[in-house]
PDB file of C-alpha atoms in Angstrom:
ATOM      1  CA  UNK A   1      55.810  47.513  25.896  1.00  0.00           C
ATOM      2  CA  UNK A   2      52.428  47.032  24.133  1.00  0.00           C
ATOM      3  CA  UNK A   3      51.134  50.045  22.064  1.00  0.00           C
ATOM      4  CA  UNK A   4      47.109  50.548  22.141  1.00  0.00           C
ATOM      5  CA  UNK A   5      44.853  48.967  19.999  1.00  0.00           C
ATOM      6  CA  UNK A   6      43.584  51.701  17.321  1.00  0.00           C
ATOM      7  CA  UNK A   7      40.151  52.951  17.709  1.00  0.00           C
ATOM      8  CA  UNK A   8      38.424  50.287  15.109  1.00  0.00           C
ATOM      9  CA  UNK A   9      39.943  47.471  17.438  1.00  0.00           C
ATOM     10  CA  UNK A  10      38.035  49.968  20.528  1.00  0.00           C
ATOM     11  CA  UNK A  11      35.159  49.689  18.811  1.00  0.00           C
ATOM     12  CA  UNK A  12      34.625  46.543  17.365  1.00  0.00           C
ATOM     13  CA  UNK A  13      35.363  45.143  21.239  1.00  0.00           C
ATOM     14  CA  UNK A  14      33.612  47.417  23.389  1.00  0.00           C
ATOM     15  CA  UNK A  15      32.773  51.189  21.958  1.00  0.00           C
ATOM     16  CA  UNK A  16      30.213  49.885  19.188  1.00  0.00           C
ATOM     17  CA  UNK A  17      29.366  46.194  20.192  1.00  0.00           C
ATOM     18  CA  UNK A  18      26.262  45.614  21.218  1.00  0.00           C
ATOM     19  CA  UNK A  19      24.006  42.777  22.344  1.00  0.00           C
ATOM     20  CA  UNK A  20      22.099  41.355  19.574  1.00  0.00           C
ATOM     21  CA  UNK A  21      19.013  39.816  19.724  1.00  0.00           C
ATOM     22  CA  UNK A  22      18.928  38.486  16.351  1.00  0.00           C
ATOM     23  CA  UNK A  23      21.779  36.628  14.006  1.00  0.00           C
ATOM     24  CA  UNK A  24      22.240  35.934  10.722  1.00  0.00           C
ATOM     25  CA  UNK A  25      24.800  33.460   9.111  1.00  0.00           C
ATOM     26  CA  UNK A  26      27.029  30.585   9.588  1.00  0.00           C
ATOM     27  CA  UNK A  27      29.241  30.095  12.075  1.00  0.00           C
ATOM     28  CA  UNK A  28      32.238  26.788  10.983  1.00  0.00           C
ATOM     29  CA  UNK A  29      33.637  24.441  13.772  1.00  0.00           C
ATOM     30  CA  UNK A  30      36.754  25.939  13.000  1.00  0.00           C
ATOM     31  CA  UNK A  31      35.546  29.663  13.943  1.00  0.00           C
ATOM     32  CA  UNK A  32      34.387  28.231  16.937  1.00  0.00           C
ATOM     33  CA  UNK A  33      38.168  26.165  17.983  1.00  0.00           C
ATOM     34  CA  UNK A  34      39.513  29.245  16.835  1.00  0.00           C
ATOM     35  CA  UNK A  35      37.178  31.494  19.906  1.00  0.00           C
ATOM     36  CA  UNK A  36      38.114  28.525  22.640  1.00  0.00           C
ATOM     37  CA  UNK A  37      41.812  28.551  21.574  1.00  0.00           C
ATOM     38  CA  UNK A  38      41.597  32.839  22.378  1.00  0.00           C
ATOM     39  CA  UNK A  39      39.492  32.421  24.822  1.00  0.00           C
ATOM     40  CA  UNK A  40      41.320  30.353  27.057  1.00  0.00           C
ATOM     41  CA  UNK A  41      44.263  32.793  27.545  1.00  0.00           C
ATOM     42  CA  UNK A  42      42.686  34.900  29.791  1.00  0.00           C
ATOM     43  CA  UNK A  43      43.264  34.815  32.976  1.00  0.00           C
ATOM     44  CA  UNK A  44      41.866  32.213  36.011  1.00  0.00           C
ATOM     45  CA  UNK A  45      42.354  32.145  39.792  1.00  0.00           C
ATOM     46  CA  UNK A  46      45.642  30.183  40.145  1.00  0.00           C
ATOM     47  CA  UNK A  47      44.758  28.935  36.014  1.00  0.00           C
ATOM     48  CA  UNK A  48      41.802  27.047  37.300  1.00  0.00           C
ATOM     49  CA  UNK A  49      40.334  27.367  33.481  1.00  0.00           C
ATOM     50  CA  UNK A  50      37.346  26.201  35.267  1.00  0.00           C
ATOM     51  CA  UNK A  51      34.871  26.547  32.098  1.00  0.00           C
ATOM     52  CA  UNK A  52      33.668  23.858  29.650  1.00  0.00           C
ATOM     53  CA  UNK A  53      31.531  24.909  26.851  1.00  0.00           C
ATOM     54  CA  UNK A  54      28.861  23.014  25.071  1.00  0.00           C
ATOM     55  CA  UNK A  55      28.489  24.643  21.196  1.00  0.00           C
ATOM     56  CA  UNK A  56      24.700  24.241  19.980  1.00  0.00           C
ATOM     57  CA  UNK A  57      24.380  23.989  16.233  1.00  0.00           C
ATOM     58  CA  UNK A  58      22.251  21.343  15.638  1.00  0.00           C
ATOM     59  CA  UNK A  59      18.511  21.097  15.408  1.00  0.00           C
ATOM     60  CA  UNK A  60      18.727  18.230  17.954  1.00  0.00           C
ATOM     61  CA  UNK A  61      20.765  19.869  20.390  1.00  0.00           C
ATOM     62  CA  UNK A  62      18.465  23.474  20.199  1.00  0.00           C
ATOM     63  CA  UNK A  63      15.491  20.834  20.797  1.00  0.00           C
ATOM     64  CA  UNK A  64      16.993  19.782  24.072  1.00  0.00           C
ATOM     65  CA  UNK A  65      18.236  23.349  25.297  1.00  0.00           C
ATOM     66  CA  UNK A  66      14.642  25.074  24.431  1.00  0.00           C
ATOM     67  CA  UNK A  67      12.481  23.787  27.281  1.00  0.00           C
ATOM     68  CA  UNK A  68      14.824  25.365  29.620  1.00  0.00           C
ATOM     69  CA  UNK A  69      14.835  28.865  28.184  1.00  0.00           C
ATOM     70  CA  UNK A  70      12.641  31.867  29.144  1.00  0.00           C
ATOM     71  CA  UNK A  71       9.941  32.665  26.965  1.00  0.00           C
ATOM     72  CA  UNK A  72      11.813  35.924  26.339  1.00  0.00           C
ATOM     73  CA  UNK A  73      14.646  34.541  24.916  1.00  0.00           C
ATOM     74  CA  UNK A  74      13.234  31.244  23.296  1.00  0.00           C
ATOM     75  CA  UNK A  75      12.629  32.652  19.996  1.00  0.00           C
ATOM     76  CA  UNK A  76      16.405  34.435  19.546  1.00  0.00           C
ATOM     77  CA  UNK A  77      17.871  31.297  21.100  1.00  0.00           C
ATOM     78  CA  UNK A  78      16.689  29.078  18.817  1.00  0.00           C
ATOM     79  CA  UNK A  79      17.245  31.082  15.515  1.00  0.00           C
ATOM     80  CA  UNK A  80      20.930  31.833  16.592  1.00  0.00           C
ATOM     81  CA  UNK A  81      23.576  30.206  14.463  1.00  0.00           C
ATOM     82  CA  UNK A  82      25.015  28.852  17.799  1.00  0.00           C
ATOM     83  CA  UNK A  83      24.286  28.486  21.605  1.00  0.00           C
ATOM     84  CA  UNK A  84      27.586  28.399  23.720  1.00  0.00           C
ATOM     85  CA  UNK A  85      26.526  27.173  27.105  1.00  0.00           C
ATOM     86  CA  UNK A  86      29.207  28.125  29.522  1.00  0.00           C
ATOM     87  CA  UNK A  87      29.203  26.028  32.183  1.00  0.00           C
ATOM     88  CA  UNK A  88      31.570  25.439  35.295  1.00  0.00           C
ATOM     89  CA  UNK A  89      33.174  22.196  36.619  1.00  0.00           C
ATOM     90  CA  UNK A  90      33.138  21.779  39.967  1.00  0.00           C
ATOM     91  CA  UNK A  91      35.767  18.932  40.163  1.00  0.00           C
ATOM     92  CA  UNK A  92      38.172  21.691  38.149  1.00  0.00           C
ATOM     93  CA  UNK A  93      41.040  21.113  40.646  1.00  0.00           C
ATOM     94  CA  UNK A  94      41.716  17.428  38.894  1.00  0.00           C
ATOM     95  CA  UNK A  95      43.360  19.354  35.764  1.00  0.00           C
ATOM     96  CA  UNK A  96      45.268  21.761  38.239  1.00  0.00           C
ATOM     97  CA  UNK A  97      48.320  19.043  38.056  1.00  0.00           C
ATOM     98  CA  UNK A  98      48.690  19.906  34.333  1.00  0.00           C
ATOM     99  CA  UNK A  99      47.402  23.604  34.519  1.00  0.00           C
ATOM    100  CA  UNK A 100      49.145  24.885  37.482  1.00  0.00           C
ATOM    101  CA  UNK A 101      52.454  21.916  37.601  1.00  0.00           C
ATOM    102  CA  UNK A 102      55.171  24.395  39.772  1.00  0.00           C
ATOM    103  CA  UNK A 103      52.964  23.686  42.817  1.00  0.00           C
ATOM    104  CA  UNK A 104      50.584  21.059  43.903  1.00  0.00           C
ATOM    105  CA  UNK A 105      47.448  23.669  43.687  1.00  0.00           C
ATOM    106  CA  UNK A 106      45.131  20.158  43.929  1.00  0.00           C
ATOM    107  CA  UNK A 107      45.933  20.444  47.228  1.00  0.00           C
ATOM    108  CA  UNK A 108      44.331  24.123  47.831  1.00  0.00           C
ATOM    109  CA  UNK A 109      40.939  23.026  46.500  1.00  0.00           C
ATOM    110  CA  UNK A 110      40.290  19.474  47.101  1.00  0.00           C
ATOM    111  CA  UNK A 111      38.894  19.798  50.009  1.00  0.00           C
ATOM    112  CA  UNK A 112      37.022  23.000  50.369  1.00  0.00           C
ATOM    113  CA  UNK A 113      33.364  22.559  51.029  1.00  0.00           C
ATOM    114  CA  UNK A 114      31.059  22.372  47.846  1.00  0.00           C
ATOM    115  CA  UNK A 115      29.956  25.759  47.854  1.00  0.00           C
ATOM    116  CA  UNK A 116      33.102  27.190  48.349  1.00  0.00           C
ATOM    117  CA  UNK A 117      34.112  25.364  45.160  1.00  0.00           C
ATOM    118  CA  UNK A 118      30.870  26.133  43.580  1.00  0.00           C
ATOM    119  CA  UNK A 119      32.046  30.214  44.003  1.00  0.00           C
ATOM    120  CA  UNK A 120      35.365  29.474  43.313  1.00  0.00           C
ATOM    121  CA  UNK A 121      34.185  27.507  39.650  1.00  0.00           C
ATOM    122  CA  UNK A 122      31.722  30.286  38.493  1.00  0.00           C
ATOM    123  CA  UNK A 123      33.743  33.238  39.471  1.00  0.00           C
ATOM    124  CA  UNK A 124      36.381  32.197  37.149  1.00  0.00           C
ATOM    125  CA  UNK A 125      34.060  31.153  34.233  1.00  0.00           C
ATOM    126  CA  UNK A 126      32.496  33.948  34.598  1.00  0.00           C
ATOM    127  CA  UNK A 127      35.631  35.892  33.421  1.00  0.00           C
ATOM    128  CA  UNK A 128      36.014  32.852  30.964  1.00  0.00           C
ATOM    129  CA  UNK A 129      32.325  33.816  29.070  1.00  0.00           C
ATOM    130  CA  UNK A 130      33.777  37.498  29.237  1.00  0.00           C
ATOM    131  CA  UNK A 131      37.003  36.632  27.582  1.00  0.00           C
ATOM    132  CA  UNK A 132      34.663  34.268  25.311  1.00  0.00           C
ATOM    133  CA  UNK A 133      32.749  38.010  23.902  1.00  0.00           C
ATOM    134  CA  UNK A 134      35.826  39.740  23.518  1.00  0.00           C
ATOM    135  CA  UNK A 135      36.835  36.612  21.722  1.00  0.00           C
ATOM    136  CA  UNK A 136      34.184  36.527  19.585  1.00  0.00           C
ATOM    137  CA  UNK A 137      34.191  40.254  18.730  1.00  0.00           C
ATOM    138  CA  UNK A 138      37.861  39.936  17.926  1.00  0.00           C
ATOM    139  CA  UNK A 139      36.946  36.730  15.354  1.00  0.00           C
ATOM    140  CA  UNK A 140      33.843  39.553  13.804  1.00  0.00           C
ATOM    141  CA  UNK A 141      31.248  37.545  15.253  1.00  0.00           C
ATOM    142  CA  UNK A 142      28.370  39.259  17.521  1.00  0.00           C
ATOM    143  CA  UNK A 143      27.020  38.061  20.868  1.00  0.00           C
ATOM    144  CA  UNK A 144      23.638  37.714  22.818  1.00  0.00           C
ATOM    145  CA  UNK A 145      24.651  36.604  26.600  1.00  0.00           C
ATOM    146  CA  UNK A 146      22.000  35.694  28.642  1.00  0.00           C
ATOM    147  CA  UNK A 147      21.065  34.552  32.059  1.00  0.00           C
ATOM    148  CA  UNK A 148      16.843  34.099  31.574  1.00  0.00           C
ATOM    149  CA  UNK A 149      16.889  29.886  31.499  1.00  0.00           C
ATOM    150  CA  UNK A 150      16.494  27.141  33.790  1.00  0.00           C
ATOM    151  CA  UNK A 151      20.060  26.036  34.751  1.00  0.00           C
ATOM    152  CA  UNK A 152      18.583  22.984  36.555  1.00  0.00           C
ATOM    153  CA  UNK A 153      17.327  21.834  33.032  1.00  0.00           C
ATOM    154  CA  UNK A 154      19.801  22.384  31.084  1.00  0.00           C
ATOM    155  CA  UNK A 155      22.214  20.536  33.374  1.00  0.00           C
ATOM    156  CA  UNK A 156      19.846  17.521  33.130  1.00  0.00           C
ATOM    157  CA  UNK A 157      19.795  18.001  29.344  1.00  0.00           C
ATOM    158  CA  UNK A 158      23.522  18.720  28.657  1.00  0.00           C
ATOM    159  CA  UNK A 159      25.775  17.811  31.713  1.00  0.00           C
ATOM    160  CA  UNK A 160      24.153  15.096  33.896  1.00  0.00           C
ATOM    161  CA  UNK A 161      26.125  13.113  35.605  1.00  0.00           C
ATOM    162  CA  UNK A 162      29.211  15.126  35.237  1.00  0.00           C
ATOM    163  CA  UNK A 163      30.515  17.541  38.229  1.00  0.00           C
ATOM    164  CA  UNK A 164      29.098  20.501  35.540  1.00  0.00           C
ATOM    165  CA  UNK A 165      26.541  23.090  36.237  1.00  0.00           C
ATOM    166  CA  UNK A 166      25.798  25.443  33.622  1.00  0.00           C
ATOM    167  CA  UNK A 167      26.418  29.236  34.223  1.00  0.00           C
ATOM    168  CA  UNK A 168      25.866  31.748  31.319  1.00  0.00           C
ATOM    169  CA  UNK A 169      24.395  31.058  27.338  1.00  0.00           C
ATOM    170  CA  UNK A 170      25.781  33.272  24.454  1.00  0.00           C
ATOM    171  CA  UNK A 171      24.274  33.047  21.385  1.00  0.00           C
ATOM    172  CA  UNK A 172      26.567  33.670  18.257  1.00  0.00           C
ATOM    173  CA  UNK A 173      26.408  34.902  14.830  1.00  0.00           C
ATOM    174  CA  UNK A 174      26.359  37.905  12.697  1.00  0.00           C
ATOM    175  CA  UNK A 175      23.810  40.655  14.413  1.00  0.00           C
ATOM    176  CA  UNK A 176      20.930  41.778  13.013  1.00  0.00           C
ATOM    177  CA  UNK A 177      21.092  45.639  13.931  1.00  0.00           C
ATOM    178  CA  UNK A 178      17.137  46.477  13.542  1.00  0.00           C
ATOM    179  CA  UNK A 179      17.180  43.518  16.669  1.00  0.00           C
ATOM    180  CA  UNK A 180      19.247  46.264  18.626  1.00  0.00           C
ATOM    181  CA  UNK A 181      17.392  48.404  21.093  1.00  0.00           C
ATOM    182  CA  UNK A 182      19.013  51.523  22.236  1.00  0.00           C
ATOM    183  CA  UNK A 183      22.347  51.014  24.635  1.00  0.00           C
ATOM    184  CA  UNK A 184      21.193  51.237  28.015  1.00  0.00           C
ATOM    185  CA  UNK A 185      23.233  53.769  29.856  1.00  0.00           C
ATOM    186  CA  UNK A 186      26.473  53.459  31.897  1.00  0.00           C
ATOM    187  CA  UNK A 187      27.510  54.595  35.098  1.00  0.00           C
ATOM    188  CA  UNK A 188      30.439  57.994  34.730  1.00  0.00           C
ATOM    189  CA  UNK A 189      33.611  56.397  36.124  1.00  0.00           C
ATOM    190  CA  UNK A 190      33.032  59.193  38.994  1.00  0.00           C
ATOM    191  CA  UNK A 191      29.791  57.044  39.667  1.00  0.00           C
ATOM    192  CA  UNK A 192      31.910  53.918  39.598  1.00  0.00           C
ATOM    193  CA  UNK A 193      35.168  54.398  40.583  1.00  0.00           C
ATOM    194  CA  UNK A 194      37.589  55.368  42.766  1.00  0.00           C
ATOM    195  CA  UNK A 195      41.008  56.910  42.489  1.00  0.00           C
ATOM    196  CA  UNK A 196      43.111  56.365  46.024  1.00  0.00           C
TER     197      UNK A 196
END
């Protein structure tokens, strides 16, 4: 049986993290292997790991993602230490022979219609770019997830011709806290939840 994390672990994960709008320092290669290599454990319908990731560092690479970001988040995006685009493969059922051997789970997804797969792919990377935050919290890094970009564009400019389609950027780094505007509120689990 697991014991609880202590409240520092609480609130370095959830209690006290916050979305950043501004980052300062580095962020190595090796920090970043070390986020995927956490990351992935989490848990994917039938271990569909559906995700691949696309880490922006370079000056090159922010030049290619910035036409396709909001003018909101342009500024943050490209001052971030790194961009991880989360994207979602839609052809994820070819790994399923190494990711889910005790069964032949190929066979449950092949062929489903595209939009089936398309739900099936961003549902579970969706929980991947989750597990990537708590991730990167765990490794002392901050995060700035976003939705506000063109997805068509930065599929064109990072995954064309590949079965990916982008889903969700984080930008990484250390946060800035005077970029932090007060936390929003949050719904009382009585709001939210049910006991039955």
């Amino acid at each position: 049986m697991h014991s609880p994390l202590n409240d520092v672990a609480l609130d370095q994960l959830f209690r006290t993290a916050r979305t950043y709008n501004a980052f300062t320092g580095e962020v190595s290669d090796e920090t970043l292997r070390k986020l995927y290599d956490l990351m992935k454990l989490g848990p994917t319908e039938a271990n569909t790991t559906p995700a691949r990731i696309v880490f922006v560092k370079s000056e090159e690479a922010k030049a290619k993602l910035g036409p396709a970001l909001s003018e909101g988040n342009y500024k943050k995006t490209m001052a971030a230490p790194v961009v991880a685009i989360v994207g979602y493969d839609l052809r994820f059922f070819d790994k399923l022979p190494v990711l889910f051997p005790h069964t032949d789970a190929k066979a449950w997804f092949e062929h489903r219609a595209p939009d089936n797969l398309a739900w099936v792919a961003m549902r579970s990377s969706a929980l991947q770019t989750a597990y990537l935050i708590l991730a990167a919290r765990a490794l002392g890094l901050d995060c700035g997830p976003m939705t506000g970009f063109d997805n068509a564009k930065v599929d064109a400019a990072f995954f064309a011709g590949t079965s990916i389609r982008s889903n969700i950027l984080v930008n990484l780094g250390h946060g800035d806290p005077a970029s932090l505007f007060p936390r929003s509120p949050r719904l009382p689990f009585d709001e939210a939840c049910r006991i039955l």
